[in-house]
Each structure stands twice: as structure tokens, then as C-alpha cells.
């Protein structure tokens, strides 16, 4: 891997060019950040959990007709993916109020939303990933109105499939963030990762509001037992695949 050309290093992953054109290798790090990297740490085993969970979820979504960048998991923390040009939008889907939605609207934590909420944030660390309005989305013209509609439809469909998958693992899918990219033919496909770093996942067998948290909120809020929570997600997802 060290001889491969590094294309991009983010907060949680490194992307390398592979020997194949149109194929990238993604390496998942144990490094953890929150609040736009103001908080930094390490979650031992996180890279392996996030890579493995993402691989299983991408394969599940592909089986349900959602195009993704996933090709093959080549090591516990390495994945081959189709080369894409990432669309600089973070697409968040919410089923239950938590995080910035409760902070910014006053909705009570745990409120079940009458319908899933899809939000678009600008993927720009320097600007702090701001939430975009429809008019700002149209002004920035990162995607066409038709592409925006495709992103929204794909996000809602992915939400339905992921909810079904996680329900079977006795995990409640509270909310999650997706990234999409254009493949070599210009098609929009799902990219990045789907993991306890990018989802809020609550243990459906646990009613205690802190004990049920199985995702990066344990790190964000200093709740402890972070590694154990990530491993629990890995084992539930691995054992209860549908
Ligand atoms: P939020 O409530 O902080 O806006 O987060 C919504 C969802 O998006 C949550 O599941 C965590 C995920 N997320 C990321 O994956 N990356 C980020 O940078 C942020 C802020 C949130």
C-alpha cells in the first residue's frame, strides 16, 4: 500500500490510487474527530469496524438496487471502490430528532419525525459544513435540479433499506450522513462510508438514553465504552445479515 499514490487524506480515511484505472483503495483509520476536528482522539479498532460495516451495508444496498462505489473488502480496514468524483454535499437523513436538529430547532431528543427529513450540507470544513437552503443549493449550482431530485430520492430509498437492515439487528437508525459521487460514466452513485461514525445508531434492546448509544456520539459526548459500542455494531451487523 505504501507504494500506492495517496490521492486524498481525510479525517477518518485515506484514499489511494490502485493498480487499476477507475479503482481506488480506501484505508479506514482509527483516528476520530468531532466538531470539525476541534476534538481529536483514537478509537482502537474503529477502522476495521467502519470498513467491515460499510462493506456489508454497501452490499446490502447493491442487492436492493442502489448503485454504490463498493467493489471489494481487501483487508479488515481496506476497501476497493470505484473511482468517483465526490459531490461536495453531505446528505443527512433523519428519522428521529437528535444532534444538530434538536440543538437548532428545540425539538426534544427522541421525537419520532412524521416523515424522514432530508437535509443538504455543504461539504466544506473551512466553512464548517453549513446547512443549505433550497435557494442556496440552487445558487451554488453544485448539482442540477434534476440531480438534486435524484439525490433526495436515493437518500430516502437508502433510508428505507437501511432501516429494514438495522431493525433486523435490533438497532434503531436515528439519522445518518451520505456522500455521493459521479462515476466514470457520469452516473450518481453512493460513495464514502456508512458506519457508526456517520450514523446515529441506538440499541433497540436498551431503554437507557446513554447506554443505548452505539455510535460516535459516545466519543462526541465523552460517554466512554466507545470501542465496545463499535464492536457491538460490528457483531450485530455481521451476525444478522439479511
Ligand atoms: P448532526 O445531527 O450533527 O447534524 O449529524 C447528523 C448525522 O450526520 C449524524 O448521524 C452524524 C452524521 N455526521 C457525519 O457523518 N459527519 C459530520 O461531519 C456530521 C456533523 C454529522
CSV table of N, CA and C in Angstrom, one decimal, residues 8-120:
chain,number,residue,atom,x,y,z
A,8,UNK,N,-5.8,11.4,-1.4
A,8,UNK,CA,-6.5,12.3,-0.5
A,8,UNK,C,-6.5,11.7,0.9
A,9,UNK,N,-6.2,12.5,1.9
A,9,UNK,CA,-6.3,12.1,3.3
A,9,UNK,C,-7.3,12.9,4.0
A,10,UNK,N,-8.3,12.3,4.5
A,10,UNK,CA,-9.4,13.0,5.3
A,10,UNK,C,-9.2,12.7,6.7
A,11,UNK,N,-10.2,13.0,7.5
A,11,UNK,CA,-10.1,12.9,9.0
A,11,UNK,C,-10.1,11.4,9.4
A,12,UNK,N,-10.9,10.6,8.6
A,12,UNK,CA,-11.0,9.2,9.0
A,12,UNK,C,-10.6,8.2,8.0
A,13,UNK,N,-10.2,8.7,6.8
A,13,UNK,CA,-9.8,7.7,5.7
A,13,UNK,C,-8.7,8.3,4.9
A,14,UNK,N,-8.0,7.4,4.2
A,14,UNK,CA,-7.0,7.8,3.2
A,14,UNK,C,-7.4,7.1,1.9
A,15,UNK,N,-7.4,7.8,0.8
A,15,UNK,CA,-7.8,7.2,-0.5
A,15,UNK,C,-6.5,7.2,-1.4
A,16,UNK,N,-6.2,6.0,-1.9
A,16,UNK,CA,-5.0,5.7,-2.7
A,16,UNK,C,-5.5,5.4,-4.1
A,17,UNK,N,-4.6,5.7,-5.1
A,17,UNK,CA,-4.9,5.2,-6.5
A,17,UNK,C,-4.4,3.7,-6.4
A,18,UNK,N,-5.2,2.8,-7.1
A,18,UNK,CA,-4.8,1.4,-7.2
A,18,UNK,C,-4.1,1.1,-8.5
A,19,UNK,N,-3.7,-0.2,-8.7
A,19,UNK,CA,-3.1,-0.5,-10.0
A,19,UNK,C,-4.1,-0.4,-11.1
A,20,UNK,N,-5.3,-0.5,-10.8
A,20,UNK,CA,-6.4,-0.5,-11.8
A,20,UNK,C,-6.8,0.9,-12.1
A,21,UNK,N,-7.0,1.3,-13.3
A,21,UNK,CA,-7.6,2.7,-13.5
A,21,UNK,C,-9.1,2.6,-13.1
A,22,UNK,N,-9.6,3.6,-12.6
A,22,UNK,CA,-11.0,3.7,-12.2
A,22,UNK,C,-11.3,2.9,-10.9
A,23,UNK,N,-10.2,2.5,-10.2
A,23,UNK,CA,-10.4,1.8,-8.9
A,23,UNK,C,-9.5,2.5,-7.9
A,24,UNK,N,-10.1,2.9,-6.8
A,24,UNK,CA,-9.3,3.5,-5.7
A,24,UNK,C,-9.3,2.5,-4.5
A,25,UNK,N,-8.3,2.6,-3.6
A,25,UNK,CA,-8.3,1.8,-2.4
A,25,UNK,C,-8.5,2.8,-1.2
A,26,UNK,N,-9.5,2.5,-0.4
A,26,UNK,CA,-9.7,3.3,0.8
A,26,UNK,C,-9.2,2.6,2.0
A,27,UNK,N,-8.4,3.3,2.8
A,27,UNK,CA,-7.9,2.8,4.1
A,27,UNK,C,-8.6,3.5,5.2
A,28,UNK,N,-9.2,2.8,6.1
A,28,UNK,CA,-10.0,3.3,7.2
A,28,UNK,C,-9.1,3.5,8.5
A,29,UNK,N,-9.0,4.7,9.0
A,29,UNK,CA,-8.1,4.9,10.1
A,29,UNK,C,-8.9,4.8,11.5
A,30,UNK,N,-8.1,4.6,12.5
A,30,UNK,CA,-8.7,4.6,13.9
A,30,UNK,C,-8.9,6.0,14.4
A,31,UNK,N,-8.3,7.0,13.7
A,31,UNK,CA,-8.4,8.4,14.2
A,31,UNK,C,-9.9,8.8,14.2
A,32,UNK,N,-10.2,9.6,15.3
A,32,UNK,CA,-11.6,10.1,15.4
A,32,UNK,C,-11.5,11.6,15.6
A,33,UNK,N,-12.4,12.3,14.9
A,33,UNK,CA,-12.5,13.7,15.2
A,33,UNK,C,-14.0,14.1,15.4
A,34,UNK,N,-14.3,15.2,16.0
A,34,UNK,CA,-15.7,15.7,16.1
A,34,UNK,C,-15.6,17.2,16.1
A,35,UNK,N,-16.8,17.8,15.9
A,35,UNK,CA,-16.9,19.3,15.9
A,35,UNK,C,-15.9,19.9,15.0
A,36,UNK,N,-15.9,19.4,13.8
A,36,UNK,CA,-15.0,19.9,12.7
A,36,UNK,C,-13.5,19.9,13.2
A,37,UNK,N,-13.2,18.7,13.8
A,37,UNK,CA,-11.8,18.4,14.2
A,37,UNK,C,-11.3,19.2,15.4
A,38,UNK,N,-12.2,19.9,16.1
A,38,UNK,CA,-11.7,20.6,17.3
A,38,UNK,C,-11.4,19.5,18.4
A,39,UNK,N,-12.1,18.4,18.3
A,39,UNK,CA,-11.9,17.3,19.3
A,39,UNK,C,-11.3,16.2,18.5
A,40,UNK,N,-10.1,15.7,19.0
A,40,UNK,CA,-9.4,14.6,18.3
A,40,UNK,C,-9.1,13.4,19.2
A,41,UNK,N,-9.1,12.2,18.7
A,41,UNK,CA,-8.8,11.1,19.5
A,41,UNK,C,-8.6,9.8,18.6
A,42,UNK,N,-8.5,8.7,19.3
A,42,UNK,CA,-8.3,7.4,18.6
A,42,UNK,C,-9.3,6.5,19.2
A,43,UNK,N,-10.0,5.7,18.3
A,43,UNK,CA,-10.9,4.7,18.8
A,43,UNK,C,-10.3,3.4,18.2
A,44,UNK,N,-9.7,2.6,19.1
A,44,UNK,CA,-9.0,1.4,18.7
A,44,UNK,C,-10.0,0.4,18.0
A,45,UNK,N,-9.6,0.0,16.8
A,45,UNK,CA,-10.4,-1.0,16.1
A,45,UNK,C,-11.5,-0.3,15.2
A,46,UNK,N,-11.6,1.0,15.3
A,46,UNK,CA,-12.6,1.8,14.5
A,46,UNK,C,-12.5,1.6,13.0
A,47,UNK,N,-11.3,1.6,12.5
A,47,UNK,CA,-11.1,1.5,11.1
A,47,UNK,C,-11.6,0.1,10.6
A,48,UNK,N,-11.3,-0.9,11.3
A,48,UNK,CA,-11.8,-2.3,10.9
A,48,UNK,C,-13.3,-2.4,11.0
A,49,UNK,N,-13.9,-1.8,12.1
A,49,UNK,CA,-15.4,-1.8,12.2
A,49,UNK,C,-16.0,-1.0,11.1
A,50,UNK,N,-15.5,0.2,10.9
A,50,UNK,CA,-16.2,1.0,9.9
A,50,UNK,C,-16.1,0.4,8.5
A,51,UNK,N,-14.9,-0.2,8.2
A,51,UNK,CA,-14.7,-0.7,6.8
A,51,UNK,C,-15.6,-2.0,6.7
A,52,UNK,N,-15.7,-2.8,7.7
A,52,UNK,CA,-16.5,-4.0,7.6
A,52,UNK,C,-18.0,-3.7,7.6
A,53,UNK,N,-18.4,-2.8,8.4
A,53,UNK,CA,-19.8,-2.4,8.5
A,53,UNK,C,-20.2,-1.8,7.1
A,54,UNK,N,-19.4,-0.9,6.6
A,54,UNK,CA,-19.7,-0.2,5.3
A,54,UNK,C,-19.7,-1.3,4.2
A,55,UNK,N,-18.8,-2.2,4.2
A,55,UNK,CA,-18.8,-3.2,3.1
A,55,UNK,C,-20.1,-4.0,3.2
A,56,UNK,N,-20.6,-4.4,4.3
A,56,UNK,CA,-21.8,-5.2,4.4
A,56,UNK,C,-23.0,-4.4,4.0
A,57,UNK,N,-23.0,-3.1,4.4
A,57,UNK,CA,-24.2,-2.2,4.1
A,57,UNK,C,-24.2,-1.9,2.6
A,58,UNK,N,-23.0,-1.6,2.0
A,58,UNK,CA,-23.0,-1.3,0.6
A,58,UNK,C,-23.5,-2.5,-0.2
A,59,UNK,N,-23.1,-3.8,0.2
A,59,UNK,CA,-23.5,-5.0,-0.5
A,59,UNK,C,-25.0,-5.1,-0.4
A,60,UNK,N,-25.5,-4.8,0.8
A,60,UNK,CA,-27.0,-4.9,1.1
A,60,UNK,C,-27.7,-3.9,0.2
A,61,UNK,N,-27.2,-2.7,0.1
A,61,UNK,CA,-27.9,-1.7,-0.7
A,61,UNK,C,-27.8,-2.1,-2.2
A,62,UNK,N,-26.6,-2.6,-2.6
A,62,UNK,CA,-26.5,-3.0,-4.1
A,62,UNK,C,-27.6,-4.1,-4.4
A,63,UNK,N,-27.7,-5.0,-3.4
A,63,UNK,CA,-28.7,-6.1,-3.6
A,63,UNK,C,-30.1,-5.6,-3.7
A,64,UNK,N,-30.3,-4.3,-3.2
A,64,UNK,CA,-31.7,-3.7,-3.2
A,64,UNK,C,-31.8,-2.7,-4.4
A,65,UNK,N,-30.8,-2.7,-5.3
A,65,UNK,CA,-30.8,-1.9,-6.5
A,65,UNK,C,-30.2,-0.5,-6.3
A,66,UNK,N,-29.5,-0.2,-5.2
A,66,UNK,CA,-28.9,1.1,-5.1
A,66,UNK,C,-27.4,1.0,-5.6
A,67,UNK,N,-27.0,1.8,-6.6
A,67,UNK,CA,-25.7,1.8,-7.1
A,67,UNK,C,-24.7,2.4,-6.1
A,68,UNK,N,-23.6,1.7,-5.7
A,68,UNK,CA,-22.6,2.2,-4.8
A,68,UNK,C,-21.2,2.1,-5.4
A,69,UNK,N,-20.3,2.7,-4.7
A,69,UNK,CA,-18.9,2.6,-5.2
A,69,UNK,C,-18.2,1.4,-4.7
A,70,UNK,N,-18.8,0.5,-3.9
A,70,UNK,CA,-18.2,-0.6,-3.3
A,70,UNK,C,-17.8,-1.7,-4.4
A,71,UNK,N,-16.5,-2.2,-4.3
A,71,UNK,CA,-16.1,-3.3,-5.1
A,71,UNK,C,-15.7,-4.5,-4.3
A,72,UNK,N,-14.8,-4.3,-3.3
A,72,UNK,CA,-14.3,-5.5,-2.6
A,72,UNK,C,-13.6,-5.1,-1.3
A,73,UNK,N,-13.8,-5.8,-0.2
A,73,UNK,CA,-13.0,-5.5,1.0
A,73,UNK,C,-11.8,-6.4,0.9
A,74,UNK,N,-10.6,-5.8,0.9
A,74,UNK,CA,-9.4,-6.5,0.7
A,74,UNK,C,-8.6,-6.7,2.0
A,75,UNK,N,-9.0,-6.1,3.0
A,75,UNK,CA,-8.3,-6.3,4.4
A,75,UNK,C,-9.4,-5.8,5.4
A,76,UNK,N,-9.2,-6.1,6.7
A,76,UNK,CA,-10.2,-5.6,7.6
A,76,UNK,C,-10.4,-4.1,7.6
A,77,UNK,N,-9.4,-3.3,7.2
A,77,UNK,CA,-9.6,-1.9,7.2
A,77,UNK,C,-9.3,-1.3,5.8
A,78,UNK,N,-9.4,-2.1,4.7
A,78,UNK,CA,-9.2,-1.6,3.4
A,78,UNK,C,-10.3,-2.1,2.4
A,79,UNK,N,-10.6,-1.2,1.5
A,79,UNK,CA,-11.7,-1.5,0.6
A,79,UNK,C,-11.4,-0.9,-0.8
A,80,UNK,N,-11.6,-1.7,-1.8
A,80,UNK,CA,-11.5,-1.2,-3.2
A,80,UNK,C,-12.9,-0.6,-3.6
A,81,UNK,N,-12.8,0.5,-4.2
A,81,UNK,CA,-14.0,1.2,-4.6
A,81,UNK,C,-13.9,1.8,-6.0
A,82,UNK,N,-15.0,2.0,-6.7
A,82,UNK,CA,-15.0,2.6,-8.0
A,82,UNK,C,-14.5,4.1,-7.8
A,83,UNK,N,-13.7,4.5,-8.7
A,83,UNK,CA,-13.2,5.9,-8.6
A,83,UNK,C,-14.4,6.8,-8.9
A,84,UNK,N,-14.7,7.7,-8.0
A,84,UNK,CA,-15.7,8.7,-8.3
A,84,UNK,C,-15.2,10.1,-8.0
A,85,UNK,N,-16.0,11.1,-8.6
A,85,UNK,CA,-15.7,12.5,-8.3
A,85,UNK,C,-16.8,12.8,-7.2
A,86,UNK,N,-16.3,13.1,-6.0
A,86,UNK,CA,-17.3,13.3,-4.9
A,86,UNK,C,-18.0,14.6,-5.1
A,87,UNK,N,-19.4,14.5,-4.9
A,87,UNK,CA,-20.2,15.7,-4.9
A,87,UNK,C,-20.0,16.4,-3.6
A,88,UNK,N,-19.6,17.7,-3.5
A,88,UNK,CA,-19.3,18.3,-2.2
A,88,UNK,C,-20.6,18.7,-1.4
A,89,UNK,N,-21.4,17.7,-1.2
A,89,UNK,CA,-22.6,17.8,-0.4
A,89,UNK,C,-22.7,16.7,0.6
A,90,UNK,N,-23.1,17.0,1.9
A,90,UNK,CA,-23.3,15.9,2.9
A,90,UNK,C,-24.8,15.8,3.0
A,91,UNK,N,-25.3,14.6,2.6
A,91,UNK,CA,-26.8,14.4,2.6
A,91,UNK,C,-27.2,13.7,3.9
A,92,UNK,N,-27.9,14.4,4.7
A,92,UNK,CA,-28.3,13.8,6.0
A,92,UNK,C,-29.8,13.4,6.0
A,93,UNK,N,-30.1,12.2,6.4
A,93,UNK,CA,-31.5,11.7,6.6
A,93,UNK,C,-31.7,11.5,8.0
A,94,UNK,N,-32.9,12.0,8.5
A,94,UNK,CA,-33.2,11.8,9.9
A,94,UNK,C,-34.6,11.2,10.1
A,95,UNK,N,-34.6,10.2,11.0
A,95,UNK,CA,-35.9,9.6,11.3
A,95,UNK,C,-36.4,10.0,12.7
A,96,UNK,N,-35.4,10.3,13.6
A,96,UNK,CA,-35.7,10.7,15.0
A,96,UNK,C,-34.9,11.9,15.3
A,97,UNK,N,-35.4,12.8,16.1
A,97,UNK,CA,-34.7,14.1,16.4
A,97,UNK,C,-33.5,13.8,17.3
A,98,UNK,N,-32.3,14.3,16.9
A,98,UNK,CA,-31.1,14.2,17.7
A,98,UNK,C,-30.1,15.2,17.2
A,99,UNK,N,-29.0,15.4,17.8
A,99,UNK,CA,-27.9,16.2,17.3
A,99,UNK,C,-28.3,17.6,17.0
A,100,UNK,N,-27.8,18.0,15.8
A,100,UNK,CA,-28.0,19.4,15.4
A,100,UNK,C,-29.5,19.8,15.3
A,101,UNK,N,-30.3,18.8,14.9
A,101,UNK,CA,-31.7,19.1,14.8
A,101,UNK,C,-32.4,19.5,16.1
A,102,UNK,N,-32.0,18.8,17.2
A,102,UNK,CA,-32.6,19.1,18.5
A,102,UNK,C,-32.0,20.5,18.9
A,103,UNK,N,-30.6,20.6,18.7
A,103,UNK,CA,-29.9,21.8,19.1
A,103,UNK,C,-30.5,23.1,18.5
A,104,UNK,N,-30.8,23.0,17.2
A,104,UNK,CA,-31.1,24.1,16.4
A,104,UNK,C,-32.6,24.4,16.3
A,105,UNK,N,-33.4,23.4,16.6
A,105,UNK,CA,-34.9,23.6,16.5
A,105,UNK,C,-35.6,23.6,17.8
A,106,UNK,N,-35.0,23.0,18.8
A,106,UNK,CA,-35.7,22.9,20.1
A,106,UNK,C,-36.5,21.6,20.2
A,107,UNK,N,-36.6,20.8,19.1
A,107,UNK,CA,-37.3,19.5,19.1
A,107,UNK,C,-36.7,18.7,20.2
A,108,UNK,N,-37.5,17.9,20.9
A,108,UNK,CA,-37.0,17.1,22.0
A,108,UNK,C,-36.2,15.9,21.5
A,109,UNK,N,-35.1,15.6,22.1
A,109,UNK,CA,-34.3,14.4,21.7
A,109,UNK,C,-35.2,13.2,21.7
A,110,UNK,N,-35.2,12.4,20.6
A,110,UNK,CA,-36.0,11.2,20.6
A,110,UNK,C,-37.4,11.3,19.9
A,111,UNK,N,-37.7,12.6,19.5
A,111,UNK,CA,-39.0,12.8,18.8
A,111,UNK,C,-39.0,12.0,17.5
A,112,UNK,N,-40.0,11.2,17.3
A,112,UNK,CA,-40.1,10.5,16.0
A,112,UNK,C,-40.6,11.4,15.0
A,113,UNK,N,-39.9,11.6,13.9
A,113,UNK,CA,-40.4,12.6,12.9
A,113,UNK,C,-41.5,12.0,12.1
A,114,UNK,N,-42.5,12.8,11.7
A,114,UNK,CA,-43.7,12.3,11.0
A,114,UNK,C,-43.3,11.7,9.6
A,115,UNK,N,-42.2,12.2,9.1
A,115,UNK,CA,-41.6,11.6,7.8
A,115,UNK,C,-40.2,11.9,7.8
A,116,UNK,N,-39.4,11.0,7.1
A,116,UNK,CA,-37.9,11.3,7.2
A,116,UNK,C,-37.6,12.7,6.6
A,117,UNK,N,-36.6,13.3,7.3
A,117,UNK,CA,-36.2,14.6,6.9
A,117,UNK,C,-34.8,14.5,6.1
A,118,UNK,N,-34.8,15.1,4.9
A,118,UNK,CA,-33.5,15.0,4.1
A,118,UNK,C,-33.0,16.4,4.1
A,119,UNK,N,-31.7,16.5,4.5
A,119,UNK,CA,-31.0,17.9,4.6
A,119,UNK,C,-29.7,17.8,3.8
A,120,UNK,N,-29.4,19.0,3.2
A,120,UNK,CA,-28.1,19.1,2.4
A,120,UNK,C,-27.2,20.1,3.1
